mmCIF file with all atom_site columns, C-alpha atoms in Angstrom:
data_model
loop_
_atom_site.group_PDB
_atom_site.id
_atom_site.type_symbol
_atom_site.label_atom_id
_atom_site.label_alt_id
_atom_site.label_comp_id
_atom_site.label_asym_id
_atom_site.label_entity_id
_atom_site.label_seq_id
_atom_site.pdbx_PDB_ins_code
_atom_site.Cartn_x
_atom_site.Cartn_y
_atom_site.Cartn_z
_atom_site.occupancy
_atom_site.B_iso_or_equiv
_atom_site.pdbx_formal_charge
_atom_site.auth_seq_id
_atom_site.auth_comp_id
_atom_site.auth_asym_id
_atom_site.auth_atom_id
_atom_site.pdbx_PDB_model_num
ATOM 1   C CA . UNK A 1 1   ? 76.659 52.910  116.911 1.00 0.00 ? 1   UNK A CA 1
ATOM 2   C CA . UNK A 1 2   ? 74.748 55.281  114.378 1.00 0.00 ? 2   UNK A CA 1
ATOM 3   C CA . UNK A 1 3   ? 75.108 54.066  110.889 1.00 0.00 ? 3   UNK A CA 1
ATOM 4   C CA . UNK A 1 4   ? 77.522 56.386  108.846 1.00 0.00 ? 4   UNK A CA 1
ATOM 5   C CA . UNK A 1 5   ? 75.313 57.361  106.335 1.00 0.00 ? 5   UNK A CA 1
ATOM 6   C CA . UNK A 1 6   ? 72.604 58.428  108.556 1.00 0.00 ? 6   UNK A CA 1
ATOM 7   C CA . UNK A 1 7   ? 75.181 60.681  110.571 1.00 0.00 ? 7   UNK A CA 1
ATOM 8   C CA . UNK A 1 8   ? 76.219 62.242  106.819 1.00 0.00 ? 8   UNK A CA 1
ATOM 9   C CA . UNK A 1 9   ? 72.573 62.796  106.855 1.00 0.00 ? 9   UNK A CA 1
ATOM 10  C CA . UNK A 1 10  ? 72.285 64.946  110.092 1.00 0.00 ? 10  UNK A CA 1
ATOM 11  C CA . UNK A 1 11  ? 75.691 66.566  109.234 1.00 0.00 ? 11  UNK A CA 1
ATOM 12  C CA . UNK A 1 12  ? 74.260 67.569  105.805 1.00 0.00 ? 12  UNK A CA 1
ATOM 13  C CA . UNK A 1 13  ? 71.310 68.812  106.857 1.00 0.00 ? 13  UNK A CA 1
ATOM 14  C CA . UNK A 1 14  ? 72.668 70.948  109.132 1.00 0.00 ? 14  UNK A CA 1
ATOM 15  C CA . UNK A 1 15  ? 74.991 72.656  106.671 1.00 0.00 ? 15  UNK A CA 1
ATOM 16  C CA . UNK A 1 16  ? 72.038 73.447  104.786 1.00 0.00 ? 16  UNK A CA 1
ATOM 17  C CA . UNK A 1 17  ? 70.111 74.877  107.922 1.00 0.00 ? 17  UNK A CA 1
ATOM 18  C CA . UNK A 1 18  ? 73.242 77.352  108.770 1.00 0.00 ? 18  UNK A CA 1
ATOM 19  C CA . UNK A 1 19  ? 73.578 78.329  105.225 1.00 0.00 ? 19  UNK A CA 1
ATOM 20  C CA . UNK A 1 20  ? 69.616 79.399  104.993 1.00 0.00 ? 20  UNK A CA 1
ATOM 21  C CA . UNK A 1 21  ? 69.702 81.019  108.246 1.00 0.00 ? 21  UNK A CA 1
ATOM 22  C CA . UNK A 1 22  ? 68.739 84.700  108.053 1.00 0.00 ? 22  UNK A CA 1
ATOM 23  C CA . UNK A 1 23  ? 68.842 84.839  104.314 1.00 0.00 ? 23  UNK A CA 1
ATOM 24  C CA . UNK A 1 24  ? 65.547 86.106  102.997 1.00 0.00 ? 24  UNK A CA 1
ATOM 25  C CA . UNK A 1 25  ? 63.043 83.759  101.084 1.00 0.00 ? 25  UNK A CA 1
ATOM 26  C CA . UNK A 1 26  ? 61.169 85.215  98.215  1.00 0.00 ? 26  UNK A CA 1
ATOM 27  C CA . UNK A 1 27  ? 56.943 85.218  98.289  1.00 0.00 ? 27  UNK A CA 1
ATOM 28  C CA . UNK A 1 28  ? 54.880 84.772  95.302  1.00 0.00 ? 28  UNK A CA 1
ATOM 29  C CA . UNK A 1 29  ? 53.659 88.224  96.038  1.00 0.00 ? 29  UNK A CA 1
ATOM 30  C CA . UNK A 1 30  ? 57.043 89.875  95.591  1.00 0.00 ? 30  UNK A CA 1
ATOM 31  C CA . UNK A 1 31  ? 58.425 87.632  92.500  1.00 0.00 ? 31  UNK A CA 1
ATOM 32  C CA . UNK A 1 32  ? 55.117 88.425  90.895  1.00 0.00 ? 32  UNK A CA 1
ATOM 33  C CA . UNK A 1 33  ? 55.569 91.851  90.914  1.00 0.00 ? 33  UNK A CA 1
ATOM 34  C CA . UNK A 1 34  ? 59.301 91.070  89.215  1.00 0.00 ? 34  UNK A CA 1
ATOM 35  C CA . UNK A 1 35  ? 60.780 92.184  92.936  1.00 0.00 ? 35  UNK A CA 1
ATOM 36  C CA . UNK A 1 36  ? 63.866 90.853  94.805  1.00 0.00 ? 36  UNK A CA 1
ATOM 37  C CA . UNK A 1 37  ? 64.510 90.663  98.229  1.00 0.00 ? 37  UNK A CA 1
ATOM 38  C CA . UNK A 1 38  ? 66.581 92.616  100.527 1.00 0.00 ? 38  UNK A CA 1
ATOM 39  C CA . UNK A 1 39  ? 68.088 92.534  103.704 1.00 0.00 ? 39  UNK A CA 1
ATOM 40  C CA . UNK A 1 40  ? 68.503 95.994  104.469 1.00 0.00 ? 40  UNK A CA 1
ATOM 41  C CA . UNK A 1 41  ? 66.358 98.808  102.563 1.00 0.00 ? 41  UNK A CA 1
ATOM 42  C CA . UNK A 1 42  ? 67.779 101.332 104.626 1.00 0.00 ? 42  UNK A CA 1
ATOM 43  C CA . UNK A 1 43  ? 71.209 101.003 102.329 1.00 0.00 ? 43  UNK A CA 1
ATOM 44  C CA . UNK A 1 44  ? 70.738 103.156 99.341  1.00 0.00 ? 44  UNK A CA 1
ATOM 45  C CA . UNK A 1 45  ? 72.729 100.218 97.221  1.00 0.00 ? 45  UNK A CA 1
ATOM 46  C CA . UNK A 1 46  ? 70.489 97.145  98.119  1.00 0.00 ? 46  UNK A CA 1
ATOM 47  C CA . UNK A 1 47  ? 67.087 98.905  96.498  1.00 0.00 ? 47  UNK A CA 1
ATOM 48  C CA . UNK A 1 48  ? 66.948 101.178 93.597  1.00 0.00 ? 48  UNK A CA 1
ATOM 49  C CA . UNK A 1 49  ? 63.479 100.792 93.705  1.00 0.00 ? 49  UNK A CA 1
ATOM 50  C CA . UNK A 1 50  ? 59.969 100.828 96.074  1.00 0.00 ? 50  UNK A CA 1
ATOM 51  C CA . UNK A 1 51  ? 59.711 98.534  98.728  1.00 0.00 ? 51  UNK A CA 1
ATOM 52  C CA . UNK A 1 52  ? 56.642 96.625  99.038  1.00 0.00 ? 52  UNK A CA 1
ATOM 53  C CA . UNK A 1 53  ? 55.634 94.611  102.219 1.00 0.00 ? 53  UNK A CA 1
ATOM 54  C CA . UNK A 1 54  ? 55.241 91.296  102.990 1.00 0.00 ? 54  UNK A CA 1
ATOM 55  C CA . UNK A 1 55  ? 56.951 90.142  99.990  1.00 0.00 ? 55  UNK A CA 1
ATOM 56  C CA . UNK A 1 56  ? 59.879 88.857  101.815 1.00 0.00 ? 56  UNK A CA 1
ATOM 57  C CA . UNK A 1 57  ? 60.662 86.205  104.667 1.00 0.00 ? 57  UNK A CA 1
ATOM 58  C CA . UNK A 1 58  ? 61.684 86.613  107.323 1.00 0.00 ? 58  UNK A CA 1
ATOM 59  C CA . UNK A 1 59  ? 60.434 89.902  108.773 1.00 0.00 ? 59  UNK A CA 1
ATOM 60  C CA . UNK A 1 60  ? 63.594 91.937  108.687 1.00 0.00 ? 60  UNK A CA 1
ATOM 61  C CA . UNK A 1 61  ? 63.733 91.392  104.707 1.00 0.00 ? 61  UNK A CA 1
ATOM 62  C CA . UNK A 1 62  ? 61.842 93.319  102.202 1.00 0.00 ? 62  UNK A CA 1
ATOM 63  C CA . UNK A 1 63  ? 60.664 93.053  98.828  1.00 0.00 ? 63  UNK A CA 1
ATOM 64  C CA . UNK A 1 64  ? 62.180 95.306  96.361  1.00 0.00 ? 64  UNK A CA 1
ATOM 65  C CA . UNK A 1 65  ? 60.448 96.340  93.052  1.00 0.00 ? 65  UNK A CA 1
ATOM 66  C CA . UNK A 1 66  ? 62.995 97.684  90.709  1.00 0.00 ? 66  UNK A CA 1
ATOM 67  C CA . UNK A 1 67  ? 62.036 101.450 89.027  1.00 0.00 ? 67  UNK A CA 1
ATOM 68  C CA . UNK A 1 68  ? 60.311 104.380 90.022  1.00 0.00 ? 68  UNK A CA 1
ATOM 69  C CA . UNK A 1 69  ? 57.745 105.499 87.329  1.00 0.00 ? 69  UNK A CA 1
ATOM 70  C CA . UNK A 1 70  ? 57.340 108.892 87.670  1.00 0.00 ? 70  UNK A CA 1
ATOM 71  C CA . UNK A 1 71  ? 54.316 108.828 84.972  1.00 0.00 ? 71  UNK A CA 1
ATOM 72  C CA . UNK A 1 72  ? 52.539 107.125 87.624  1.00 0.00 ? 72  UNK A CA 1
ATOM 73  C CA . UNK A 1 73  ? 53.363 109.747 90.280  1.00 0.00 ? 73  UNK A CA 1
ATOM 74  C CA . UNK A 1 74  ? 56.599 108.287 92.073  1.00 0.00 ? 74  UNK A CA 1
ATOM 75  C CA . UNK A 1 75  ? 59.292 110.068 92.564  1.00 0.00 ? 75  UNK A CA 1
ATOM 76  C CA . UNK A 1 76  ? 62.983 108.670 93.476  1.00 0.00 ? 76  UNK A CA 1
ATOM 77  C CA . UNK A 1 77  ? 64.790 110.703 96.344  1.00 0.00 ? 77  UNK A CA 1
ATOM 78  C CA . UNK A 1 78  ? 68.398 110.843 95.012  1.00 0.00 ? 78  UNK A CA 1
ATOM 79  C CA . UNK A 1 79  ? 69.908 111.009 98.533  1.00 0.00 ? 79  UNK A CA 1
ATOM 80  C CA . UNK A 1 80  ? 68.759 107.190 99.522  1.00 0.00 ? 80  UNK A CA 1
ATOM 81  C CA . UNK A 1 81  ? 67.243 105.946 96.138  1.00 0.00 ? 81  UNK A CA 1
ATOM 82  C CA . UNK A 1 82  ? 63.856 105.623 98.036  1.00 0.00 ? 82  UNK A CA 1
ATOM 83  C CA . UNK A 1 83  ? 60.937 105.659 96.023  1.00 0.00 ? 83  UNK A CA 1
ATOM 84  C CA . UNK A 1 84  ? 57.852 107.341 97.208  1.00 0.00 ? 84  UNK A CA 1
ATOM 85  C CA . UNK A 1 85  ? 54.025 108.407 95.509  1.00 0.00 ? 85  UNK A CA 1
ATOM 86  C CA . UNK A 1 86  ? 52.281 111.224 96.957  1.00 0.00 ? 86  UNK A CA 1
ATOM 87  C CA . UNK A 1 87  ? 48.901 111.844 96.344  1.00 0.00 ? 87  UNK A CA 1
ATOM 88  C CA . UNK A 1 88  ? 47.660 115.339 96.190  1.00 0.00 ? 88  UNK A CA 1
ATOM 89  C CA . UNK A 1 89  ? 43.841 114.866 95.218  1.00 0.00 ? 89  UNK A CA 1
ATOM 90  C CA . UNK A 1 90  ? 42.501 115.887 98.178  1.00 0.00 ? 90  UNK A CA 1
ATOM 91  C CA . UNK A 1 91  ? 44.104 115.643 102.260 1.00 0.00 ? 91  UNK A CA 1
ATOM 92  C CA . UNK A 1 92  ? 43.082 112.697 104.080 1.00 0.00 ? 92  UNK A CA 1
ATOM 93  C CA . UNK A 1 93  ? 42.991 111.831 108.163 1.00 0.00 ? 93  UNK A CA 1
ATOM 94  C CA . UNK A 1 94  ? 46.115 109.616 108.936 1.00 0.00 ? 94  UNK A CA 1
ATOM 95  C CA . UNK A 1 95  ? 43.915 105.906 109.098 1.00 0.00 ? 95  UNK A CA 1
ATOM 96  C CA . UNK A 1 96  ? 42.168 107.147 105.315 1.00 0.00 ? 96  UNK A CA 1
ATOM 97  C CA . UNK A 1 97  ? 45.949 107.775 103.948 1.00 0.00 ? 97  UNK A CA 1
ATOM 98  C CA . UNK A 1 98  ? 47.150 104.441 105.524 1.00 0.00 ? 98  UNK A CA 1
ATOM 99  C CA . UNK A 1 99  ? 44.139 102.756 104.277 1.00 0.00 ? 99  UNK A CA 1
ATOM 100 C CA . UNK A 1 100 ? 45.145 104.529 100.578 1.00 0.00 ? 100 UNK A CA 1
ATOM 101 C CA . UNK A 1 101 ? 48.500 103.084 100.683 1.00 0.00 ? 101 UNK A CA 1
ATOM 102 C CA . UNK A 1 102 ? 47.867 99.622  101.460 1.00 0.00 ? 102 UNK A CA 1
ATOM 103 C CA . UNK A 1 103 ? 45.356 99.769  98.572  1.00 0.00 ? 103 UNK A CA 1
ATOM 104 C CA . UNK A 1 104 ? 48.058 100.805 96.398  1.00 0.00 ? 104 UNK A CA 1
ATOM 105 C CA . UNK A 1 105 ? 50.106 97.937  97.576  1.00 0.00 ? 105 UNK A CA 1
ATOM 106 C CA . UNK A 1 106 ? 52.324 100.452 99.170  1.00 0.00 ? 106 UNK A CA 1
ATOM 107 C CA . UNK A 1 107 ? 53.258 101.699 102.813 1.00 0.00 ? 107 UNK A CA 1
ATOM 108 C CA . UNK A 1 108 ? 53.184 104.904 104.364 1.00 0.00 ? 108 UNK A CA 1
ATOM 109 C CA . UNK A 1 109 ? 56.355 106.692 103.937 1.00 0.00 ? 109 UNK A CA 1
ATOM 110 C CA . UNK A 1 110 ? 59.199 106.118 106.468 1.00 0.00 ? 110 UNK A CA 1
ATOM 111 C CA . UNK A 1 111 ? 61.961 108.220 104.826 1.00 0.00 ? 111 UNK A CA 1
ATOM 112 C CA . UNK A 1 112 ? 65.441 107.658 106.095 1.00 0.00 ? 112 UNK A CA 1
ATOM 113 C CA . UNK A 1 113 ? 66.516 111.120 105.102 1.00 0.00 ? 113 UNK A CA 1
ATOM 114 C CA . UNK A 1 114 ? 63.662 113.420 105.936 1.00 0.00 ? 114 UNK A CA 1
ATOM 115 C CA . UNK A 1 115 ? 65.083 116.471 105.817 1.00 0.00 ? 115 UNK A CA 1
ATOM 116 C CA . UNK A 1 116 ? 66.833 115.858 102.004 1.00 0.00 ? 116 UNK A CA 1
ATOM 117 C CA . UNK A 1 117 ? 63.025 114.594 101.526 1.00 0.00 ? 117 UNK A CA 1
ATOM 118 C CA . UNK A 1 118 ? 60.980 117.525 102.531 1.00 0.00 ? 118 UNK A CA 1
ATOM 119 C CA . UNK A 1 119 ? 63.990 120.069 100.930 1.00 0.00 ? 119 UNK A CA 1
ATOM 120 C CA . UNK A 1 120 ? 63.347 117.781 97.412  1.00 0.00 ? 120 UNK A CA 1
ATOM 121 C CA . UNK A 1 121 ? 59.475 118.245 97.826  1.00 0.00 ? 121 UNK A CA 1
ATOM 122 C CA . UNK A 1 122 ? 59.349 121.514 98.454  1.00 0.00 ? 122 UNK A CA 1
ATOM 123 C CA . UNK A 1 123 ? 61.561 122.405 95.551  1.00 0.00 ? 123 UNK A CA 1
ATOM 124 C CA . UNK A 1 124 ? 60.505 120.277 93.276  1.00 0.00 ? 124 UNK A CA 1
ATOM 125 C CA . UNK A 1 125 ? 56.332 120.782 94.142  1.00 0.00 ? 125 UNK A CA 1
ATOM 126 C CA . UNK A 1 126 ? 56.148 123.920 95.822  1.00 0.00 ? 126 UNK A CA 1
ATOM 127 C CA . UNK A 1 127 ? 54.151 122.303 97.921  1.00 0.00 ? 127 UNK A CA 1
ATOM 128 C CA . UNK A 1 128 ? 52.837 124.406 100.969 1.00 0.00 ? 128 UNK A CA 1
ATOM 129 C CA . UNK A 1 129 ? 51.395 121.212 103.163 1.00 0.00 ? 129 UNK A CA 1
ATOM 130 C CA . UNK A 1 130 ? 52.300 118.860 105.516 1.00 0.00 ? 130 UNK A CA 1
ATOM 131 C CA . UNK A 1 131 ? 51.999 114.823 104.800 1.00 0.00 ? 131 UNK A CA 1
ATOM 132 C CA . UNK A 1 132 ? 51.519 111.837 106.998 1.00 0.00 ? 132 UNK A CA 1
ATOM 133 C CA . UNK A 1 133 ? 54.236 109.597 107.892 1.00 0.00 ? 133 UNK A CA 1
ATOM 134 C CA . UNK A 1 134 ? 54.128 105.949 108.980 1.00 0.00 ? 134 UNK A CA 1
ATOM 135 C CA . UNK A 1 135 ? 54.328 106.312 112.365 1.00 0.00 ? 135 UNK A CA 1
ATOM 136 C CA . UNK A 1 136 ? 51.938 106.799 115.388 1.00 0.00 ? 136 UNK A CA 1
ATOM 137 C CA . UNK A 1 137 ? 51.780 107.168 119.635 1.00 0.00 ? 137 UNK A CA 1
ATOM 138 C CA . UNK A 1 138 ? 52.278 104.331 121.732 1.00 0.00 ? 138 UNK A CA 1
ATOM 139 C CA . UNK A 1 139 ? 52.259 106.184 124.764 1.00 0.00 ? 139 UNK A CA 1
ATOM 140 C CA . UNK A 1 140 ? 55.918 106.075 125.667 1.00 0.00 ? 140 UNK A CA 1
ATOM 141 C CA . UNK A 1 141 ? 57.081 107.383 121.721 1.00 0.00 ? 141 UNK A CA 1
ATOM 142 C CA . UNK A 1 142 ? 56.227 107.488 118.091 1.00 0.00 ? 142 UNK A CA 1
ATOM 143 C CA . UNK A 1 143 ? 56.606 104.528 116.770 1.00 0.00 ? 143 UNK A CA 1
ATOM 144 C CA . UNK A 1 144 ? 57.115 103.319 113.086 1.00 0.00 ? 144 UNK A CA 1
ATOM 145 C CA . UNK A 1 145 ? 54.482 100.909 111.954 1.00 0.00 ? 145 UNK A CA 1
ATOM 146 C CA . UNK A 1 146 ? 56.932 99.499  108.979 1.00 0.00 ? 146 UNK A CA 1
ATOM 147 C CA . UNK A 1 147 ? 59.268 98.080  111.626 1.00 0.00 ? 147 UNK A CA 1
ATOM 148 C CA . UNK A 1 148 ? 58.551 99.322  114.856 1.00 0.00 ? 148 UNK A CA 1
ATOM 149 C CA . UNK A 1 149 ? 61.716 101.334 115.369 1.00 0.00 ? 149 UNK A CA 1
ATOM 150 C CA . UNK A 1 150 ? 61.038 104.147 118.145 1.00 0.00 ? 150 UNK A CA 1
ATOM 151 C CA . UNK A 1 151 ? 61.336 108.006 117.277 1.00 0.00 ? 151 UNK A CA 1
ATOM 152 C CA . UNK A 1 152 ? 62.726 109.725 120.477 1.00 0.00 ? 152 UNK A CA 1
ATOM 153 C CA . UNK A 1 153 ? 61.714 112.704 121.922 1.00 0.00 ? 153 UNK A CA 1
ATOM 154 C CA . UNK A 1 154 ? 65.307 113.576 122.090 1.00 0.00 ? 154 UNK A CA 1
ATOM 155 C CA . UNK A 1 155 ? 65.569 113.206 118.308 1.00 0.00 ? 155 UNK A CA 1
ATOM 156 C CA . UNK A 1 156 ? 67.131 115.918 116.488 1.00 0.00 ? 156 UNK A CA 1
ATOM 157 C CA . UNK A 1 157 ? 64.469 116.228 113.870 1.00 0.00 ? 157 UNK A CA 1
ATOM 158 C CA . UNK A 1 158 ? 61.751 117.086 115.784 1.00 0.00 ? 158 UNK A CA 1
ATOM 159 C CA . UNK A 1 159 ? 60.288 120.527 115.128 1.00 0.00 ? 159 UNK A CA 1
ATOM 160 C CA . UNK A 1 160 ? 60.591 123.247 118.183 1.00 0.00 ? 160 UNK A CA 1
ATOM 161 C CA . UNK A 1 161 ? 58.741 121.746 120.903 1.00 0.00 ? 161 UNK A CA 1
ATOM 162 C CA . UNK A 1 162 ? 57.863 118.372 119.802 1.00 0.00 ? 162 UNK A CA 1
ATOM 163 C CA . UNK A 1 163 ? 56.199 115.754 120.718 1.00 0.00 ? 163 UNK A CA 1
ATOM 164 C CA . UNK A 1 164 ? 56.218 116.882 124.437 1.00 0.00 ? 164 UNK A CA 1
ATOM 165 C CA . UNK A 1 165 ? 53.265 115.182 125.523 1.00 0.00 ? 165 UNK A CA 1
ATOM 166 C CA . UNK A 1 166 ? 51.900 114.170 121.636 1.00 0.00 ? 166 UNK A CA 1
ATOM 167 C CA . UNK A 1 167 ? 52.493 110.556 121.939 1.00 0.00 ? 167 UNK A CA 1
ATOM 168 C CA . UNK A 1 168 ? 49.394 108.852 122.462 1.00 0.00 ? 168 UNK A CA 1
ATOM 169 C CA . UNK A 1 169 ? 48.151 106.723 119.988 1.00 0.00 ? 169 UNK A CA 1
ATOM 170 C CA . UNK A 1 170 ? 45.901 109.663 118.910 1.00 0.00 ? 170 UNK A CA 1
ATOM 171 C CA . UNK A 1 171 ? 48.707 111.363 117.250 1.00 0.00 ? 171 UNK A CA 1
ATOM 172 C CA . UNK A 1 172 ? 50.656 110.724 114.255 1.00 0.00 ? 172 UNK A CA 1
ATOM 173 C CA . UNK A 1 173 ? 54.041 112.141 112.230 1.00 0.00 ? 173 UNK A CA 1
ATOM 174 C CA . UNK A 1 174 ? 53.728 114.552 109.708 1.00 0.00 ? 174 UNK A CA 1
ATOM 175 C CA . UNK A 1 175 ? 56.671 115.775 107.390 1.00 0.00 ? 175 UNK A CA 1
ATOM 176 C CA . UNK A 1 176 ? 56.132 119.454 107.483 1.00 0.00 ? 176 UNK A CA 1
ATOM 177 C CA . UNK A 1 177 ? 56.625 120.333 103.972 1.00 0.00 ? 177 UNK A CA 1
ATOM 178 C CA . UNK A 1 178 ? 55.796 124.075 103.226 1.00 0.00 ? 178 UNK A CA 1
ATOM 179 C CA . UNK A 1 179 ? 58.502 126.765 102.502 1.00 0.00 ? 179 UNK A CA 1
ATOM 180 C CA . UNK A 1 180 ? 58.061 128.834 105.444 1.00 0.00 ? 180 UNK A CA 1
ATOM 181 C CA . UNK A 1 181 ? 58.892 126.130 107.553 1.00 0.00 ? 181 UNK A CA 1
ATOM 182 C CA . UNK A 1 182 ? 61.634 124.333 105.714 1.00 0.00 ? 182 UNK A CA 1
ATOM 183 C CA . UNK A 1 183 ? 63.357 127.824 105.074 1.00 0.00 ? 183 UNK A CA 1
ATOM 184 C CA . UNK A 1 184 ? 62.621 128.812 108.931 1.00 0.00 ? 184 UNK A CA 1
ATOM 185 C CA . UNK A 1 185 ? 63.418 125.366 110.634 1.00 0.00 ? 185 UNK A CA 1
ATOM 186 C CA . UNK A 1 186 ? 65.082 123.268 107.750 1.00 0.00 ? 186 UNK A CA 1
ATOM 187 C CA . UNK A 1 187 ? 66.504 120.656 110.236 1.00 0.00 ? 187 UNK A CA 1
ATOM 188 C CA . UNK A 1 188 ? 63.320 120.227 111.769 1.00 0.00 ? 188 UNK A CA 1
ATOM 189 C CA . UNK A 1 189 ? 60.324 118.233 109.276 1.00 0.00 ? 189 UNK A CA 1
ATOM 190 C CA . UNK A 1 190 ? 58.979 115.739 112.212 1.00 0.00 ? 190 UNK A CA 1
ATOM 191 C CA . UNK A 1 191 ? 55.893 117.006 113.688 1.00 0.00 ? 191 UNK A CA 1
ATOM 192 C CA . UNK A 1 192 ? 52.774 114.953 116.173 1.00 0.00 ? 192 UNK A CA 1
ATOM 193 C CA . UNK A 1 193 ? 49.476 115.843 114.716 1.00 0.00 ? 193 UNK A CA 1
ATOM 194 C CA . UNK A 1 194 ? 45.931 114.788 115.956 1.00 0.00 ? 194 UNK A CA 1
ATOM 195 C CA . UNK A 1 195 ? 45.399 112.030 113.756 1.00 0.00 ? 195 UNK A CA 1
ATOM 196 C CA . UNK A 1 196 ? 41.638 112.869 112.512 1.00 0.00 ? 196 UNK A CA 1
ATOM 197 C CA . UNK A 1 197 ? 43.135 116.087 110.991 1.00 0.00 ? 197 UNK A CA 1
ATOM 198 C CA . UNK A 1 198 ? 43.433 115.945 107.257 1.00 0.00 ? 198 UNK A CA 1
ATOM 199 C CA . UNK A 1 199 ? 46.586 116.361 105.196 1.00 0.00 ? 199 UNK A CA 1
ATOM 200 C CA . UNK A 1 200 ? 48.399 114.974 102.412 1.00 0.00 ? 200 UNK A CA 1
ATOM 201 C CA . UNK A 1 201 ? 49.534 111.023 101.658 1.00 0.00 ? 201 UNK A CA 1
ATOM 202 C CA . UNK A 1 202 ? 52.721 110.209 100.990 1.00 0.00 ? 202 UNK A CA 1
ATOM 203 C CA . UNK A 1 203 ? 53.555 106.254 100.010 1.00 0.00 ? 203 UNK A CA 1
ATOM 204 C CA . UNK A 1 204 ? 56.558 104.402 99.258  1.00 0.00 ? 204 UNK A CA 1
#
């Protein structure tokens, strides 16, 4: 028969296991930044910041950096307390604005309210562009590369006539963000654009 104190062990350790399990581990990368992790950035509560990646474990957390200094060109959008940076220096191809964000320590923009988003930019900016979004082709759909959630064709925010067949990995998602269109279509900002075209970054 198993000694009693070794089956206290087991027990104990198991407690522990089901009380860690799916909770989300802080990396030195995050808590050196002065960031917390969260569970689920899409709720406007759980970050009042920008989300950084790979700050968190495991892959369904994020790391959460409170603020959103607008004196280093982030802005906050009220409607989900994202917190995005868009560069207008010059337009880049889709890879060059990725490759911009990472460098920045910062993703491509995967807004969870697009339309409130390209309404706030245009007001706010006048800004008569279009920017790159996070997600590309994979042949079936546009895909976010953040978490690899699926944008269907059947989606409501597509523009008039997209993708159709614009979902090869040659084509990316803009946010249209010029008045025209947002006055013209302004439930409509998701558009598939040949990837080597340049146009604007947008980070978060």
């Amino acid at each position: 028969m198993p000694h009693l104190g070794f089956l206290l062990l087991v027990m104990l350790i198991g407690l522990c296991a089901a009380d860690t399990k799916g909770k989300c581990r802080l990396h030195p990368a995050c808590a050196i930044l002065g960031g917390h992790c969260v569970k689920d950035p899409t709720d406007p509560i759980d970050c009042r910041g920008r989300l950084v990646p790979d700050g968190c474990r495991p892959g369904n957390c994020q790391c959460c950096i409170p603020g959103c200094p607008e004196d280093e060109g982030f802005f906050l959008l009220p409607s989900t307390n994202q917190c995005f940076k868009y560069f207008k220096d010059r337009p880049r191809n889709w890879t060059e604005s990725n490759e911009l964000c990472l460098a920045e320590n910062l993703v491509m923009a995967q807004p969870y309210d697009a339309v409130n988003l390209r309404s706030y930019i245009v007001q706010r900016y006048g800004f008569y562009s279009e920017f790159w979004l996070g997600a590309c082709g994979d042949g079936t759909y546009i895909q976010w590369q953040n978490n690899g959630d699926i944008i269907r064709s059947t989606n409501p925010l597509w523009y008039p006539n997209m993708p159709g067949n614009r979902i090869t990995p040659v084509y990316c998602l803009l946010l249209l963000a010029n008045d025209g269109q947002w006055k013209n279509d302004p439930e409509t900002p998701y558009y598939s654009e040949y990837y080597v075209n340049v146009r604007y970054t947008l980070c978060e």
